[in-house]
Coordinates of C-alpha atoms in Angstrom, one line a residue:
X1 CA 132.8 -49.8 -14.4
X2 CA 131.5 -53.4 -13.5
X3 CA 129.9 -55.7 -16.1
X4 CA 126.8 -56.9 -15.0
X5 CA 125.6 -60.7 -15.2
X6 CA 122.4 -62.5 -14.4
X7 CA 123.0 -64.9 -11.6
X8 CA 119.8 -66.6 -12.1
X9 CA 116.1 -66.4 -13.1
X10 CA 112.5 -67.8 -11.8
X11 CA 108.9 -67.4 -13.1
X12 CA 105.8 -68.5 -12.6
X13 CA 103.7 -70.7 -14.6
X14 CA 101.7 -68.4 -16.9
X15 CA 98.0 -68.5 -15.6
X16 CA 95.1 -67.3 -17.9
X17 CA 92.2 -64.8 -17.2
X18 CA 90.1 -66.1 -14.3
X19 CA 92.3 -69.2 -14.5
X20 CA 94.1 -71.1 -12.0
X21 CA 95.7 -67.5 -10.9
X22 CA 93.3 -65.5 -10.7
X23 CA 92.9 -65.7 -6.7
X24 CA 96.7 -65.4 -6.0
X25 CA 97.6 -61.5 -5.6
X26 CA 100.0 -60.2 -7.3
X27 CA 101.7 -59.9 -3.8
X28 CA 101.6 -63.1 -3.6
X29 CA 102.6 -64.1 -6.7
X30 CA 105.5 -61.4 -6.6
X31 CA 106.6 -63.0 -3.5
X32 CA 107.1 -66.2 -5.0
X33 CA 109.4 -65.9 -7.6
X34 CA 111.5 -63.7 -5.9
X35 CA 111.9 -66.1 -3.1
X36 CA 112.9 -68.3 -5.9
X37 CA 115.2 -66.6 -7.4
X38 CA 117.4 -65.5 -4.5
X39 CA 117.0 -69.0 -3.6
X40 CA 118.7 -70.1 -6.6
X41 CA 121.4 -67.9 -6.5
X42 CA 122.7 -69.1 -3.8
X43 CA 122.6 -65.6 -1.9
X44 CA 120.6 -64.4 1.4
X45 CA 117.9 -61.6 0.8
X46 CA 120.1 -59.2 2.8
X47 CA 122.9 -59.2 0.7
X48 CA 120.4 -57.5 -1.8
X49 CA 121.1 -54.0 -2.8
X50 CA 117.8 -53.2 -4.3
X51 CA 114.9 -54.5 -6.4
X52 CA 113.1 -53.0 -9.0
X53 CA 109.8 -54.4 -10.4
X54 CA 107.3 -53.8 -13.5
X55 CA 103.8 -53.3 -12.2
X56 CA 100.7 -51.5 -14.3
X57 CA 97.8 -53.0 -12.6
X58 CA 98.0 -52.1 -8.9
X59 CA 94.4 -50.9 -7.5
X60 CA 93.5 -52.1 -4.4
X61 CA 96.6 -53.9 -3.6
X62 CA 98.4 -50.8 -1.6
X63 CA 101.0 -48.6 -2.1
X64 CA 104.2 -49.8 -3.9
X65 CA 103.1 -53.3 -4.6
X66 CA 106.7 -54.3 -5.7
X67 CA 107.7 -53.5 -1.7
X68 CA 105.2 -55.6 -0.2
X69 CA 105.5 -58.5 -2.5
X70 CA 109.3 -58.2 -1.2
X71 CA 108.6 -58.0 2.5
X72 CA 106.5 -60.8 2.1
X73 CA 109.4 -62.5 0.5
X74 CA 111.2 -62.3 3.8
X75 CA 113.6 -59.3 2.1
X76 CA 114.8 -56.9 5.4
X77 CA 113.3 -53.6 5.5
X78 CA 116.4 -51.8 4.7
X79 CA 116.6 -53.4 1.2
X80 CA 114.4 -50.6 -0.7
X81 CA 113.3 -50.4 -4.0
X82 CA 110.7 -49.8 -6.6
X83 CA 108.5 -49.8 -9.2
X84 CA 108.0 -49.2 -12.6
X85 CA 105.1 -48.6 -15.1
X86 CA 106.0 -48.6 -18.7
X87 CA 103.4 -51.4 -19.7
X88 CA 104.7 -54.0 -21.9
X89 CA 108.3 -52.7 -21.7
X90 CA 108.3 -52.3 -17.6
X91 CA 109.7 -56.1 -17.1
X92 CA 112.8 -55.4 -19.5
X93 CA 113.1 -51.8 -18.1
X94 CA 113.5 -52.8 -14.4
X95 CA 116.6 -55.3 -16.2
X96 CA 117.9 -52.4 -17.8
X97 CA 118.1 -50.2 -14.5
X98 CA 119.4 -52.9 -12.0
X99 CA 122.3 -52.9 -15.0
X100 CA 122.5 -49.3 -15.0
X101 CA 122.9 -49.3 -11.4
X102 CA 125.4 -52.0 -11.2
X103 CA 127.8 -50.3 -14.0
X104 CA 127.4 -47.1 -12.3
X105 CA 128.3 -48.4 -9.0
X106 CA 125.6 -48.0 -6.7
X107 CA 124.5 -51.6 -6.0
X108 CA 126.5 -55.1 -7.0
X109 CA 123.0 -57.3 -6.3
X110 CA 119.7 -56.4 -7.9
X111 CA 116.7 -58.5 -7.9
X112 CA 114.6 -57.4 -10.7
X113 CA 111.1 -58.5 -12.8
X114 CA 107.8 -57.9 -13.4
X115 CA 104.3 -58.7 -11.6
X116 CA 101.2 -58.4 -12.8
X117 CA 97.1 -60.0 -12.3
X118 CA 95.0 -59.4 -14.8
X119 CA 92.4 -61.3 -12.8
X120 CA 92.7 -58.6 -10.0
X121 CA 92.3 -55.5 -11.1
X122 CA 89.2 -53.8 -9.8
X123 CA 86.5 -51.9 -11.4
X124 CA 86.2 -48.3 -10.1
X125 CA 84.1 -45.3 -10.2
X126 CA 85.3 -42.0 -11.8
X127 CA 86.4 -38.8 -8.9
X128 CA 82.8 -37.2 -9.2
X129 CA 81.6 -40.1 -6.3
X130 CA 83.9 -38.5 -3.9
X131 CA 82.0 -34.9 -4.5
X132 CA 78.6 -36.8 -4.4
X133 CA 76.0 -36.8 -7.5
X134 CA 73.9 -34.1 -8.1
X135 CA 72.0 -34.5 -11.0
X136 CA 72.6 -38.5 -13.0
X137 CA 69.9 -37.8 -15.7
X138 CA 70.0 -36.7 -19.4
X139 CA 73.0 -38.8 -20.3
X140 CA 75.0 -37.2 -17.6
X141 CA 75.5 -40.6 -16.4
X142 CA 78.2 -42.9 -14.2
X143 CA 79.7 -45.9 -14.8
X144 CA 82.0 -48.4 -13.2
X145 CA 85.4 -48.2 -14.9
X146 CA 87.3 -51.8 -15.3
X147 CA 90.9 -50.8 -14.5
X148 CA 92.3 -53.1 -16.5
X149 CA 91.1 -51.4 -19.9
X150 CA 91.5 -48.2 -18.7
X151 CA 94.8 -48.1 -16.9
X152 CA 96.1 -51.3 -19.2
X153 CA 95.0 -51.5 -22.6
X154 CA 93.4 -48.2 -23.8
X155 CA 95.8 -45.7 -24.9
X156 CA 94.8 -42.3 -23.3
X157 CA 96.4 -40.6 -26.3
X158 CA 93.7 -41.7 -28.9
X159 CA 90.9 -43.4 -26.8
X160 CA 91.3 -46.8 -28.8
X161 CA 92.2 -50.5 -27.4
X162 CA 95.5 -51.6 -28.1
X163 CA 93.6 -54.4 -30.3
X164 CA 92.3 -51.5 -32.4
X165 CA 95.5 -49.4 -32.7
X166 CA 97.3 -52.6 -34.0
X167 CA 94.5 -52.7 -36.3
X168 CA 95.1 -49.5 -37.8
X169 CA 98.7 -50.4 -37.9
X170 CA 98.2 -54.1 -39.8
X171 CA 96.5 -52.0 -42.5
X172 CA 99.1 -49.4 -42.2
X173 CA 102.1 -52.2 -43.4
X174 CA 99.6 -53.7 -45.7
X175 CA 100.0 -57.3 -43.2
X176 CA 97.5 -59.9 -44.2
X177 CA 95.4 -62.6 -41.9
X178 CA 97.2 -65.2 -43.4
X179 CA 100.5 -63.6 -42.1
X180 CA 99.4 -63.2 -38.9
X181 CA 97.7 -66.7 -38.4
X182 CA 101.3 -68.4 -39.7
X183 CA 103.2 -67.1 -36.8
X184 CA 100.2 -67.7 -34.1
X185 CA 100.4 -71.3 -35.3
X186 CA 104.1 -71.2 -35.0
X187 CA 104.1 -69.6 -31.7
X188 CA 101.4 -72.2 -30.2
X189 CA 102.9 -75.2 -31.9
X190 CA 106.5 -74.3 -30.3
X191 CA 105.3 -73.7 -27.1
X192 CA 103.3 -76.9 -27.0
X193 CA 106.3 -79.0 -28.3
X194 CA 108.7 -77.1 -25.5
X195 CA 105.9 -78.3 -22.7
X196 CA 105.9 -81.4 -23.5
X197 CA 109.9 -81.9 -24.0
X198 CA 109.7 -80.5 -20.4
X199 CA 112.0 -77.3 -21.9
X200 CA 110.4 -74.7 -19.6
X201 CA 110.2 -76.7 -16.6
X202 CA 113.7 -75.3 -15.3
X203 CA 112.7 -71.6 -15.5
X204 CA 109.3 -72.3 -13.7
X205 CA 108.7 -72.1 -10.1
X206 CA 105.6 -74.2 -9.2
X207 CA 103.3 -72.2 -6.6
X208 CA 100.8 -74.0 -4.7
X209 CA 97.3 -73.3 -5.0
X210 CA 93.8 -74.1 -4.2
X211 CA 91.2 -75.3 -6.2
X212 CA 88.1 -77.2 -5.5
X213 CA 89.2 -76.7 -1.5
X214 CA 92.1 -79.0 -2.7
X215 CA 95.7 -77.6 -2.8
X216 CA 97.9 -78.5 -6.0
X217 CA 101.1 -77.6 -7.7
X218 CA 100.7 -75.0 -10.8
X219 CA 103.5 -75.0 -13.0
X220 CA 102.3 -75.3 -16.3
X221 CA 101.7 -72.7 -18.5
X222 CA 97.7 -72.0 -19.3
X223 CA 96.4 -70.7 -22.8
X224 CA 98.6 -72.9 -24.7
X225 CA 96.8 -74.6 -27.3
X226 CA 98.4 -78.0 -29.2
X227 CA 95.6 -78.8 -31.2
X228 CA 96.0 -74.8 -33.0
X229 CA 96.1 -75.4 -36.7
X230 CA 96.0 -72.9 -40.0
X231 CA 92.5 -74.3 -40.4
X232 CA 91.5 -73.5 -36.5
X233 CA 92.7 -69.9 -36.9
X234 CA 91.5 -69.8 -40.2
X235 CA 87.7 -70.1 -38.6
X236 CA 87.8 -67.4 -35.9
X237 CA 85.9 -64.1 -36.2
X238 CA 87.6 -60.7 -36.2
X239 CA 88.3 -59.4 -32.7
X240 CA 88.5 -55.8 -32.7
X241 CA 87.0 -54.9 -36.4
X242 CA 84.3 -56.4 -38.6
X243 CA 86.6 -56.5 -41.3
X244 CA 89.5 -56.8 -39.3
X245 CA 92.7 -59.6 -39.2
X246 CA 93.4 -59.5 -35.5
X247 CA 91.8 -62.5 -33.7
X248 CA 91.7 -64.6 -30.6
X249 CA 93.8 -66.6 -31.7
X250 CA 96.3 -64.3 -33.4
X251 CA 96.4 -62.1 -30.0
X252 CA 97.8 -62.9 -26.8
X253 CA 96.0 -63.6 -23.9
X254 CA 95.2 -62.1 -20.8
X255 CA 97.3 -63.3 -18.3
X256 CA 98.8 -63.2 -14.6
X257 CA 102.2 -64.2 -13.6
X258 CA 105.2 -63.0 -12.3
X259 CA 109.3 -63.1 -13.4
X260 CA 112.1 -62.3 -11.0
X261 CA 115.9 -62.2 -12.3
X262 CA 119.1 -61.4 -9.8
X263 CA 122.0 -59.3 -11.5
X264 CA 125.0 -59.0 -9.9
X265 CA 128.5 -57.2 -10.3
X266 CA 132.0 -58.8 -11.3
X267 CA 132.7 -57.9 -7.4
X268 CA 129.8 -59.7 -6.1
X269 CA 130.1 -62.6 -8.4
X270 CA 133.6 -63.6 -7.1
X271 CA 132.5 -62.2 -3.2
X272 CA 129.7 -64.9 -3.1
X273 CA 130.7 -67.5 -5.4
X274 CA 128.0 -67.0 -7.9
X275 CA 127.6 -68.6 -11.3
X276 CA 126.6 -66.6 -13.7
X277 CA 124.0 -67.7 -16.3
X278 CA 124.4 -64.6 -18.4
X279 CA 126.1 -61.4 -19.1
X280 CA 124.1 -58.3 -20.1
X281 CA 125.7 -56.4 -23.2
X282 CA 123.6 -53.7 -23.0
X283 CA 119.9 -51.9 -23.1
X284 CA 118.2 -49.1 -25.2
X285 CA 114.9 -48.3 -25.6
X286 CA 113.3 -45.7 -28.0
X287 CA 109.5 -44.1 -28.5
X288 CA 107.3 -44.2 -31.4
X289 CA 103.5 -42.8 -31.6
X290 CA 101.3 -44.5 -29.6
X291 CA 99.3 -45.9 -31.8
X292 CA 102.3 -47.7 -33.6
X293 CA 103.1 -48.7 -30.2
X294 CA 103.7 -52.3 -31.9
X295 CA 106.7 -51.3 -34.1
X296 CA 108.7 -49.6 -31.1
X297 CA 111.2 -52.5 -30.6
X298 CA 112.4 -52.0 -33.8
X299 CA 113.6 -48.4 -33.3
X300 CA 115.0 -49.6 -30.2
X301 CA 117.0 -52.6 -31.7
X302 CA 118.3 -50.2 -34.1
X303 CA 119.4 -48.2 -31.1
X304 CA 121.6 -51.1 -29.4
X305 CA 122.8 -52.4 -32.5
X306 CA 124.4 -49.2 -32.6
X307 CA 125.3 -48.8 -28.9
X308 CA 127.1 -51.9 -29.2
X309 CA 128.7 -52.0 -32.8
X310 CA 126.8 -54.7 -34.0
X311 CA 124.2 -56.1 -36.0
X312 CA 121.1 -58.7 -35.6
X313 CA 122.6 -60.9 -37.5
X314 CA 125.0 -61.7 -34.9
X315 CA 122.7 -63.2 -32.6
X316 CA 121.7 -66.6 -32.9
X317 CA 118.5 -66.5 -31.2
X318 CA 115.8 -63.4 -30.2
X319 CA 113.1 -63.2 -28.0
X320 CA 110.0 -60.5 -28.8
X321 CA 107.0 -59.4 -26.7
X322 CA 104.5 -61.4 -29.0
X323 CA 101.0 -59.2 -27.5
X324 CA 100.4 -59.8 -30.8
X325 CA 101.1 -61.7 -34.1
X326 CA 102.2 -58.4 -36.1
X327 CA 105.1 -58.1 -33.5
X328 CA 107.2 -60.9 -34.9
X329 CA 105.9 -60.3 -38.6
X330 CA 107.3 -56.6 -38.2
X331 CA 110.6 -58.2 -36.9
X332 CA 110.9 -59.7 -40.0
X333 CA 109.7 -57.4 -42.7
X334 CA 111.6 -54.1 -40.8
X335 CA 114.3 -56.1 -39.7
X336 CA 114.6 -58.8 -41.8
X337 CA 114.9 -61.4 -38.7
X338 CA 113.6 -64.5 -40.1
X339 CA 111.1 -66.6 -37.6
X340 CA 113.2 -69.5 -36.9
X341 CA 115.2 -67.2 -34.8
X342 CA 112.5 -65.3 -33.0
X343 CA 110.6 -67.0 -29.9
X344 CA 111.8 -70.8 -30.4
X345 CA 109.7 -72.1 -27.7
X346 CA 106.5 -70.1 -28.2
X347 CA 105.6 -66.0 -27.4

């Protein structure tokens, strides 16, 4: 069984909702990072065996969005791939699937990643519109539905927004506003410092966009607030509940962006003279009750540690999906991972 190596990685800078990337289609975002990752790996697009990309918001952009992005990136039609929809974990799952394909001997070079444009999520009517409306009176009305909310940010099991569910989980764990704001402050200050020091530049593939009829290069993450303080965070109003602890400051912004990596087998590394930047030791995923989704990384990490016969203390750095500050708070509370190891360049 082959080991799996990461031989290149590239991402766009992250655009805030309605920001610099709002007019760039997810297909173009995906194509851009695909081309960048392939070029950085030093391979030809035709050398790929397959590609796997996470994508959730696809309404209005055609069938199998990663396929269109791949063709636009110059990947030959006889190299095929597929999309994964596992919400926040979609990009990570694409990497795990690529790793599995290589370990199983089904592929030697796999392009993996994630593509999303929340700014280009459409509005839709329900299926009732297809068959015609007989009466729209007495409360039997019809509304436009926001595909971003319906397909991306609302739990169909509970009918709640992700933020509303996270408020419940904060209460269940007794997490305070101050604890959440501390993580938010660390995240912003670290991201601002890393940006100012140029530590993120190497991973970003600059993309040309049009602003005010001029072509400009977009290469810096939007939404990082270098002037964030504990006082400014404390002044923000609750976002999801009148007496809640979640705010716009300790919850992640809506964003647009894409990222890609090339995974290679030992055979491919030798055959193409590739230079690995990391080796994948393994992966694991775990399920939780839908409203407790923020806890999801905890059982997944425990499962992976058992699989690898190691423990979290063996790792110097941890990257965690920081959808809400609670994500990192729970890593410390439930796994005793200190903040100085988590998302050291911001989350």
